[in-house]
C-alpha positions as CSV (number, residue, x, y, z in Angstrom):
1,M,-159.3,-85.5,-119.3
2,K,-159.2,-81.8,-118.4
3,P,-158.2,-79.2,-121.0
4,D,-154.8,-77.4,-120.4
5,L,-155.8,-73.9,-119.6
6,F,-152.3,-72.8,-118.6
7,E,-151.5,-69.0,-119.2
8,A,-147.9,-68.1,-118.5
9,P,-147.3,-65.1,-116.1
10,D,-145.0,-62.3,-117.3
11,Y,-145.4,-59.6,-114.7
12,Y,-142.3,-57.7,-115.7
13,N,-142.9,-58.0,-119.5
14,L,-139.9,-60.2,-119.9
15,D,-141.1,-61.2,-123.4
16,D,-139.8,-57.7,-124.4
17,L,-136.3,-58.9,-123.7
18,L,-136.6,-62.0,-125.9
19,S,-135.9,-62.2,-129.6
20,E,-138.6,-63.2,-132.1
21,E,-136.7,-66.6,-132.4
22,H,-136.8,-67.1,-128.6
23,I,-140.6,-66.5,-128.5
24,L,-141.2,-68.8,-131.5
25,I,-139.1,-71.6,-129.9
26,R,-140.8,-71.1,-126.5
27,D,-144.3,-71.0,-128.0
28,A,-143.7,-74.1,-130.1
29,A,-142.6,-76.0,-126.9
30,R,-145.5,-74.6,-125.0
31,Q,-148.0,-75.8,-127.5
32,W,-146.4,-79.2,-127.8
33,V,-146.6,-79.6,-124.0
34,K,-150.3,-78.6,-124.0
35,R,-151.0,-81.1,-126.8
36,E,-148.9,-84.1,-126.0
37,V,-147.8,-84.0,-122.3
38,S,-150.7,-82.4,-120.3
39,P,-153.4,-84.8,-121.5
40,I,-151.5,-88.0,-120.5
41,I,-149.0,-87.0,-117.8
42,E,-151.3,-87.6,-114.8
43,D,-152.0,-91.1,-115.9
44,Y,-148.4,-91.9,-116.5
45,A,-147.4,-90.5,-113.1
46,Q,-150.1,-92.7,-111.5
47,K,-148.7,-95.7,-113.4
48,A,-145.1,-94.7,-112.5
49,E,-144.2,-95.1,-116.2
50,F,-142.3,-92.9,-118.7
51,P,-144.3,-92.2,-121.9
52,K,-141.8,-93.2,-124.4
53,Q,-144.1,-92.1,-127.3
54,I,-143.2,-88.5,-126.6
55,I,-139.4,-89.0,-127.4
56,N,-139.9,-88.1,-131.1
57,G,-141.8,-85.0,-130.1
58,L,-139.1,-83.9,-127.7
59,A,-136.6,-84.2,-130.6
60,E,-138.8,-82.2,-132.9
61,I,-139.1,-79.2,-130.6
62,G,-135.4,-79.2,-130.2
63,A,-135.2,-80.5,-126.6
64,F,-132.2,-82.8,-127.3
65,G,-129.1,-80.7,-127.4
66,P,-130.6,-77.5,-128.7
67,Y,-127.3,-75.7,-128.4
68,I,-125.3,-78.4,-130.2
69,P,-124.1,-77.1,-133.6
70,M,-126.3,-78.2,-136.6
71,E,-123.4,-80.1,-138.2
72,Y,-123.9,-82.7,-135.4
73,G,-127.6,-82.8,-135.5
74,G,-128.3,-80.1,-133.0
75,A,-130.4,-77.0,-133.5
76,G,-127.5,-74.5,-133.0
77,L,-129.6,-72.4,-130.6
78,D,-128.4,-70.1,-127.9
79,Q,-128.5,-70.8,-124.1
80,I,-131.6,-68.7,-123.5
81,S,-133.5,-70.9,-126.1
82,Y,-132.3,-74.0,-124.2
83,G,-133.6,-72.5,-121.0
84,L,-137.0,-71.6,-122.4
85,I,-137.5,-75.1,-123.8
86,M,-136.6,-76.6,-120.4
87,Q,-139.1,-74.2,-118.7
88,E,-141.9,-75.2,-121.0
89,I,-141.2,-79.0,-120.6
90,E,-141.0,-78.8,-116.8
91,R,-144.2,-76.8,-116.8
92,G,-145.6,-80.1,-118.1
93,D,-143.6,-82.4,-115.8
94,S,-140.2,-82.4,-114.1
95,G,-139.6,-86.0,-115.0
96,V,-140.0,-85.3,-118.7
97,R,-137.7,-82.3,-118.4
98,S,-135.2,-84.6,-116.7
99,T,-135.2,-86.9,-119.7
100,A,-134.4,-84.0,-122.0
101,S,-131.8,-82.5,-119.6
102,V,-129.9,-85.7,-119.3
103,Q,-129.9,-86.3,-123.1
104,S,-128.7,-82.7,-123.7
105,S,-126.4,-81.7,-120.9
106,L,-125.2,-85.0,-119.5
107,V,-124.8,-87.1,-122.6
108,M,-124.6,-84.9,-125.7
109,Y,-122.6,-82.1,-124.0
110,P,-119.7,-84.2,-122.8
111,I,-119.5,-86.1,-126.2
112,F,-119.4,-82.7,-127.9
113,A,-117.0,-81.0,-125.5
114,Y,-114.8,-83.8,-124.4
115,G,-115.1,-86.3,-127.3
116,T,-113.3,-87.0,-130.5
117,E,-114.6,-86.0,-133.9
118,D,-115.5,-89.6,-134.7
119,Q,-117.5,-89.8,-131.4
120,R,-119.4,-86.7,-132.2
121,K,-120.3,-87.9,-135.7
122,K,-121.2,-91.4,-134.4
123,Y,-123.5,-90.4,-131.5
124,L,-124.6,-86.8,-131.6
125,P,-127.0,-86.9,-134.6
126,K,-128.7,-90.0,-133.3
127,L,-129.0,-88.5,-129.9
128,A,-130.4,-85.2,-131.3
129,S,-133.1,-87.0,-133.2
130,G,-134.0,-89.4,-130.4
131,E,-133.0,-92.4,-132.4
132,I,-130.9,-93.4,-129.4
133,M,-131.2,-92.2,-125.8
134,G,-128.5,-91.7,-123.2
135,C,-127.8,-91.5,-119.5
136,F,-125.1,-90.2,-117.2
137,G,-123.3,-92.3,-114.6
138,L,-121.8,-90.3,-111.8
139,T,-123.7,-90.9,-108.5
140,E,-122.9,-94.1,-106.7
141,P,-124.4,-96.0,-103.8
142,N,-121.8,-94.7,-101.4
143,H,-120.9,-91.4,-103.1
144,G,-123.5,-88.7,-103.9
145,S,-122.4,-85.2,-102.8
146,N,-118.8,-86.3,-102.8
147,P,-118.4,-87.7,-106.4
148,N,-114.6,-87.6,-106.1
149,G,-114.9,-90.7,-103.8
150,M,-116.3,-92.8,-106.6
151,E,-115.4,-96.5,-106.5
152,T,-116.2,-97.4,-110.1
153,K,-112.8,-98.1,-111.8
154,Y,-111.4,-99.3,-115.1
155,K,-108.1,-101.0,-116.1
156,D,-106.1,-100.8,-119.2
157,M,-106.1,-104.4,-120.6
158,G,-104.1,-103.5,-123.7
159,D,-106.7,-103.6,-126.5
160,H,-109.6,-102.5,-124.3
161,Y,-110.6,-101.2,-120.8
162,L,-112.1,-103.4,-118.2
163,L,-114.8,-101.5,-116.2
164,N,-116.3,-102.5,-112.8
165,G,-118.6,-100.7,-110.4
166,A,-122.1,-99.4,-110.0
167,K,-124.1,-96.2,-110.3
168,L,-127.3,-95.3,-108.6
169,W,-130.3,-93.0,-109.2
170,I,-129.7,-92.7,-113.0
171,S,-132.4,-91.0,-115.0
172,N,-133.1,-92.7,-118.3
173,S,-131.0,-95.8,-117.5
174,P,-133.7,-98.4,-117.9
175,F,-134.1,-97.6,-121.6
176,A,-130.9,-95.8,-122.5
177,D,-128.9,-97.1,-125.5
178,I,-125.6,-95.5,-124.2
179,A,-124.3,-94.3,-120.9
180,V,-121.6,-91.7,-120.3
181,V,-119.9,-93.2,-117.3
182,W,-117.4,-91.6,-115.0
183,A,-114.8,-93.9,-113.6
184,K,-111.2,-93.8,-112.1
185,N,-108.2,-95.2,-113.9
186,E,-105.4,-97.1,-112.2
187,E,-103.8,-93.9,-111.2
188,G,-107.1,-92.7,-109.6
189,R,-107.8,-90.0,-112.4
190,I,-111.5,-89.6,-113.4
191,H,-112.3,-90.1,-117.1
192,G,-115.5,-90.5,-119.0
193,L,-116.3,-93.6,-121.1
194,I,-119.2,-94.3,-123.4
195,V,-120.8,-97.6,-122.5
196,E,-123.2,-99.1,-125.0
197,R,-126.2,-101.3,-124.2
198,G,-125.4,-104.9,-125.1
199,M,-121.8,-104.9,-123.9
200,E,-121.4,-108.1,-121.8
201,G,-121.6,-107.5,-118.1
202,F,-123.5,-104.1,-118.4
203,S,-127.0,-104.1,-116.9
204,T,-129.6,-101.4,-116.0
205,P,-131.9,-102.5,-113.2
206,T,-135.0,-100.2,-112.8
207,T,-135.6,-98.3,-109.5
208,H,-139.1,-98.9,-108.3
209,N,-141.3,-97.5,-105.5
210,K,-140.6,-93.8,-106.1
211,W,-143.0,-91.2,-104.8
212,S,-141.3,-88.5,-107.0
213,L,-140.5,-88.2,-110.7
214,R,-142.9,-91.1,-111.2
215,A,-143.3,-90.3,-115.0
216,S,-139.5,-90.6,-115.4
217,A,-137.5,-93.8,-115.8
218,T,-134.8,-94.2,-113.0
219,G,-132.4,-97.1,-112.5
220,E,-128.9,-98.3,-111.8
221,L,-125.9,-99.0,-113.9
222,I,-124.0,-102.2,-113.1
223,F,-120.6,-102.9,-114.6
224,D,-119.3,-106.5,-114.1
225,N,-116.1,-106.8,-116.0
226,V,-117.4,-104.8,-119.0
227,K,-115.0,-104.6,-121.9
228,V,-115.1,-101.1,-123.2
229,P,-113.3,-100.3,-126.5
230,K,-110.5,-97.8,-126.1
231,E,-112.1,-95.6,-128.8
232,N,-115.0,-95.0,-126.3
233,L,-112.9,-93.0,-123.9
234,L,-113.6,-89.3,-123.9
235,P,-110.1,-88.0,-124.3
236,N,-110.3,-84.2,-124.2
237,K,-110.9,-83.6,-120.4
238,S,-110.3,-85.6,-117.3
239,G,-110.5,-85.1,-113.6
240,L,-113.6,-84.2,-111.5
241,G,-114.0,-81.0,-113.5
242,A,-115.1,-83.0,-116.5
243,P,-118.4,-84.3,-115.0
244,L,-118.9,-81.1,-113.0
245,G,-118.8,-79.2,-116.3
246,C,-121.7,-81.3,-117.5
247,L,-123.5,-80.6,-114.3
248,D,-123.1,-76.9,-114.9
249,S,-125.1,-77.2,-118.1
250,A,-127.7,-79.4,-116.4
251,R,-128.1,-77.1,-113.4
252,Y,-128.5,-74.1,-115.7
253,G,-131.4,-76.0,-117.5
254,I,-132.9,-76.8,-114.1
255,S,-132.9,-73.1,-113.1
256,W,-135.2,-72.4,-116.0
257,G,-137.2,-75.6,-115.7
258,A,-138.2,-75.0,-112.1
259,I,-139.7,-71.7,-113.2
260,G,-142.1,-73.7,-115.4
261,A,-143.2,-75.9,-112.6
262,A,-143.8,-72.8,-110.4
263,M,-145.7,-71.0,-113.1
264,D,-148.0,-74.0,-113.5
265,C,-148.7,-74.1,-109.8
266,Y,-149.3,-70.4,-109.6
267,N,-151.6,-70.3,-112.6
268,T,-153.6,-73.2,-111.3
269,A,-154.0,-71.6,-107.9
270,L,-154.9,-68.2,-109.5
271,R,-157.7,-69.7,-111.6
272,Y,-159.0,-71.8,-108.8
273,A,-159.1,-68.9,-106.4
274,K,-161.1,-66.8,-108.8
275,E,-163.6,-69.6,-109.3
276,R,-164.0,-71.0,-105.8
277,I,-166.8,-69.3,-103.9
278,Q,-166.9,-69.3,-100.1
279,F,-168.9,-67.0,-97.8
280,G,-170.6,-65.5,-100.9
281,K,-167.4,-64.4,-102.8
282,P,-164.4,-65.9,-104.6
283,I,-161.6,-66.8,-102.2
284,A,-159.3,-64.6,-104.4
285,A,-161.1,-61.6,-102.8
286,T,-159.7,-62.6,-99.3
287,Q,-156.6,-61.1,-97.9
288,L,-154.9,-64.3,-97.1
289,Q,-155.3,-65.8,-100.6
290,Q,-154.2,-62.5,-102.2
291,K,-151.1,-62.6,-100.0
292,K,-150.2,-66.1,-101.2
293,L,-150.8,-65.2,-104.9
294,A,-148.9,-61.9,-104.7
295,E,-145.9,-63.7,-103.1
296,M,-145.9,-66.3,-105.7
297,I,-145.8,-64.0,-108.6
298,T,-143.2,-61.9,-107.0
299,E,-140.9,-64.9,-106.5
300,I,-141.5,-66.2,-110.0
301,T,-140.6,-62.8,-111.4
302,K,-137.4,-62.7,-109.4
303,A,-136.5,-66.2,-110.6
304,Q,-137.2,-65.2,-114.3
305,L,-134.9,-62.3,-114.1
306,L,-132.2,-64.4,-112.4
307,A,-132.4,-67.1,-115.1
308,F,-132.5,-64.6,-118.0
309,R,-129.4,-62.8,-116.8
310,L,-127.7,-66.1,-116.3
311,G,-128.6,-67.1,-119.8
312,Q,-127.0,-63.9,-121.1
313,L,-123.9,-64.7,-119.2
314,K,-123.9,-68.3,-120.6
315,N,-124.2,-66.9,-124.1
316,E,-121.2,-64.7,-123.5
317,G,-119.2,-67.5,-121.9
318,K,-119.0,-65.7,-118.6
319,A,-121.3,-67.7,-116.3
320,T,-119.4,-69.2,-113.4
321,T,-120.1,-72.5,-111.6
322,A,-121.1,-70.5,-108.5
323,Q,-123.6,-68.3,-110.4
324,I,-125.2,-71.3,-112.0
325,S,-125.3,-73.0,-108.5
326,M,-127.1,-70.0,-107.0
327,A,-129.8,-69.9,-109.7
328,K,-130.3,-73.7,-109.4
329,R,-130.7,-73.5,-105.6
330,N,-132.9,-70.4,-105.5
331,N,-135.2,-71.3,-108.3
332,V,-135.9,-74.9,-107.3
333,D,-136.5,-73.8,-103.7
334,M,-138.9,-71.0,-104.9
335,A,-140.8,-73.6,-107.0
336,L,-141.2,-76.1,-104.2
337,K,-142.5,-73.4,-101.8
338,I,-145.0,-72.2,-104.5
339,A,-146.2,-75.8,-105.1
340,R,-146.9,-76.1,-101.3
341,E,-148.6,-72.8,-101.1
342,A,-150.7,-73.4,-104.2
343,R,-151.8,-76.8,-102.8
344,Q,-153.1,-74.9,-99.8
345,V,-155.1,-72.5,-102.0
346,L,-156.9,-75.4,-103.4
347,G,-157.6,-77.0,-100.0
348,A,-158.6,-80.6,-100.3
349,M,-158.7,-80.5,-104.1
350,G,-155.0,-79.7,-104.0
351,I,-154.2,-83.3,-103.3
352,S,-156.3,-84.6,-106.2
353,G,-154.8,-86.0,-109.4
354,E,-157.3,-83.8,-111.2
355,Y,-154.7,-81.0,-110.6
356,S,-151.0,-80.9,-111.1
357,L,-150.0,-79.5,-107.8
358,M,-149.1,-82.6,-105.8
359,R,-147.3,-84.1,-108.7
360,H,-145.2,-81.0,-109.1
361,M,-144.6,-80.9,-105.4
362,M,-143.4,-84.5,-105.3
363,N,-141.2,-84.0,-108.3
364,L,-139.6,-80.9,-107.0
365,E,-138.6,-82.8,-103.8
366,S,-136.2,-84.7,-106.2
367,V,-135.2,-81.6,-108.2
368,I,-134.1,-79.9,-105.0
369,T,-131.7,-82.8,-104.3
370,Y,-130.3,-83.9,-107.7
371,E,-127.6,-82.1,-109.6
372,G,-126.3,-80.9,-106.2
373,T,-128.4,-80.7,-103.0
374,H,-129.9,-77.5,-101.7
375,D,-127.3,-77.4,-98.9
376,I,-124.4,-78.2,-101.1
377,H,-125.3,-75.3,-103.3
378,L,-125.4,-73.0,-100.3
379,L,-121.9,-74.1,-99.5
380,I,-120.7,-73.5,-103.1
381,T,-122.0,-69.9,-102.8
382,G,-120.4,-69.6,-99.4
383,A,-117.0,-70.8,-100.6
384,D,-117.3,-68.4,-103.6
385,I,-118.0,-65.3,-101.5
386,T,-115.6,-66.1,-98.6
387,G,-112.8,-67.8,-100.5
388,L,-113.0,-70.5,-97.8
389,S,-114.2,-74.1,-98.5
390,A,-116.4,-75.7,-95.9
391,F,-116.2,-79.1,-97.7
392,K,-113.1,-80.3,-95.9
């Protein structure tokens, strides 16, 4: 088991822009990842298994709904704190960050923003503590980038709703206690419903044979005449804008998280390049390797500035969907390119499980697709700057 020697790059002294609270929160998450995630994550990725024993630790560092008010069990932190926590967790592993992102932005956020007071009090404290875990049901077998075409539907049966359909590629589903599920009513309007494990007709088959996010649990949601109590409907927002609002929060977290993966790859490549001797000198002394490393730190620094400014806008309630989309697309693309370049710096050693690079690279192939694909985010930006939609 190799020690975690990670040192975070801060080329533009961004720590000077953070508050003391931000740094304390970030450093607590960083030390937890070094202590609890780094020593085990390669083994769990090889086994394709999520390490459930870290759930309590994730809760303790505030990874579950950090911006949810304290009265509902959250930490009441700002959006930059949320971003910094996601950055540190994804530095450890994208799959672990996915678990925290889903719990925070795709389960707790819609219950807080769209739910009733009774729903908030019933679910949010248990979700914040990790006592129960959740998942988010939007993507379907036939509908990914076009969620408005969803086929999952529910009918009003008088004293309950009857839910039928299926969801695919759902993080956390194999062990989730609740699912926030998006379905159309008889008029074709999209609403969110809280479906609980144990409801008859509700099952969560595990997705196997993944080459990416192997330390994250992925599965399906199957609804076969599931009776959902009427009090489980999220009443305060409907239409496609409701689930997309959740995705805004998740994409924002990803824009920070991807920086963590990139920083880990850069730091690994930098340390290796200084230690690896070829032709009588460290390979870090060669022009080609310096070019790679200089480009990596430049792109990381640009991504850090993008995420930080977006965090300020989020705190002020000014961040737009298009701005969030740009940061998600840019920062994940940046991280994936750095993972590939860092792998080349290490040569053959770059494919070894002794290092994190191939795991990050495979994980980021999922991150660049989920919560809106790379190309879809380009079209979101295109529509925003031209005023013309290319989607239809």
